């Protein structure tokens, strides 16, 4: 009976492999699955006849599969395992005595050759486990290139006063108490829970992404539902809290808060009310001024302490516009953008960037990328409005006060995947970084990173500012701009011109009627862009779902990066989460190197004609996954990760890495897989495949980089020079936030917020966790 059932299983597997493999051949793919399917059928037939030739034949399949797999992917264990796992297990089963001893004719030789084949497979597997073809091993320079670098802020080393520590956004701390030699000894110092947890009626994209700021002896944070909280930096004890009562709205695409802004009035007496303020952005499009000392509303700011950010918008339905990132404070001004719901409607709010008086809330200037030359404040009382649906900025800005410039990362207009009818201004400013005059709002320069963006490759990350030392010893004011598509642009921040070369490369053509694709797209000399996907890059838990991914690859349109959207479906790689996202990169301004977390996860997008879009459901959302309606546009778009039938990525791991690069030369020194599948699978498997993540790193003068972000719930420390992991701590929830570090009474602490991320499905929570040396 065992032989009959085994023969039947082989026959069924052969039919599946042969049928699907034949389909793959018709699509222009590999012949391996068709040939192997026929081999399974023959083996099953011989086994049903109890012929020992079944073992000979299966040995040939096994050895042939090993040779084919190595030819395709080399000695990459994670790719070899998907190809050979089932075949090796079946080979072991056929070699078991209850099978081989019941076969007729040439049994001994057949058993021996099958055993040799199995041993060969095991040897290849063990050897491949010691190799990592995707790893880049090397070291960053340890030279102190700049002895006294400009960190972008004049305050105590032990503070962290803005989202990226200073308005330079370096995410670099000059603290050196925690070093590569002692970081492994970090222990929990305190834990605080905000009480703000994800609710059943919350939108899916409810996330906790805040980076605390620290001034003096106090930490300031915000929460997804817009609580502002002050904590004692030494003990984690709550000092005060303020609830913005922003409520819930099912039309919001995001429910999050990345941080608050601190500003002290230089003219106020230190003990005066609201002498120092914390500004809280909310999910219902408000900016609220709070007294940093006690959390009381500063009623002299704007309208009783509250600034309404939807003012001046022609269309402003509730839930469609909000601020998820803190404004920057410079020269007595608060400069802020806003997030719009992606792909909801062409009647979206304006992407206007506005500067308000930090003391009074009065509008100082407005820069609208749809009407960029008119920066004088519009007359809202007289019914003037900003340009509908102009490119917006939802991320964090950076500022150089000496140059008088604020650097704004820009997105694109709705719909992201359709470029029909875009204005000249939209084409100029979409998916770019623009430098605005802090005093007037006029743009000084713009550098675009995607031409005629059809892929939602908005610039998601805060630009990083530092002074770079050239080969001639001269210092150049630089800006580092990470992008979703994997390029990291290094520009002169005074002029916008490239420091590291930018080249234009040919891009795939062919769009829907009425649209066009740019014939070229820019690429930076420093780039983490992935190689174009090939059939051999397809993956799965088993050879069967890997085969289905190969078929799916051929069924979609894909000609590499920037393949235009299509009605049949296009593979977008890098995908919508990008290689880099709002977590940006961390830069050491002394060594002039960067540390980042490149992520590789392909998406698919398929355009849907408007007349084929079903009526809107009550709980329907536009997001990175599912149907995006694009009300008012000729097409909606259906998008999501490129997954196998078993729900795992179709492309082979690694999906997430840590990497270091020299910003003066553009050389990538190392790139290592980061994170395990422990929290991605039903069993807590600690396999380090390199997993996706969203969040950002920091660097310290002690040579340590800290990063959470990965979809396993860990907080980790790395050697900045080599990228090797030095320490990790298990988090009680997803750590999709950027950490920070500070000192109190001479003791250094590292803090991360762990609350999970709705889009990537990590565990929700409400934790603020601090670590220190014993």
Coordinates of C-alpha atoms in Angstrom, one line a residue, residues 6 15 61 116 130 243 362 430 455 528 531 550 585 634 679 743:
X6 CA 3.9 6.9 -3.1
X15 CA 0.9 16.0 -13.5
X61 CA 16.0 13.7 -11.4
X116 CA 25.0 8.7 -3.3
X130 CA 28.2 28.6 4.8
X243 CA -5.2 64.7 24.3
X362 CA 0.2 84.0 11.5
X430 CA 7.0 65.9 -8.6
X455 CA 5.2 54.5 -9.8
X528 CA 21.3 50.6 -3.8
X531 CA 19.3 44.2 -10.3
X550 CA 7.7 32.1 -12.4
X585 CA 19.7 57.1 6.5
X634 CA -9.9 57.5 -16.1
X679 CA 7.6 36.9 13.5
X743 CA 22.3 61.6 28.5

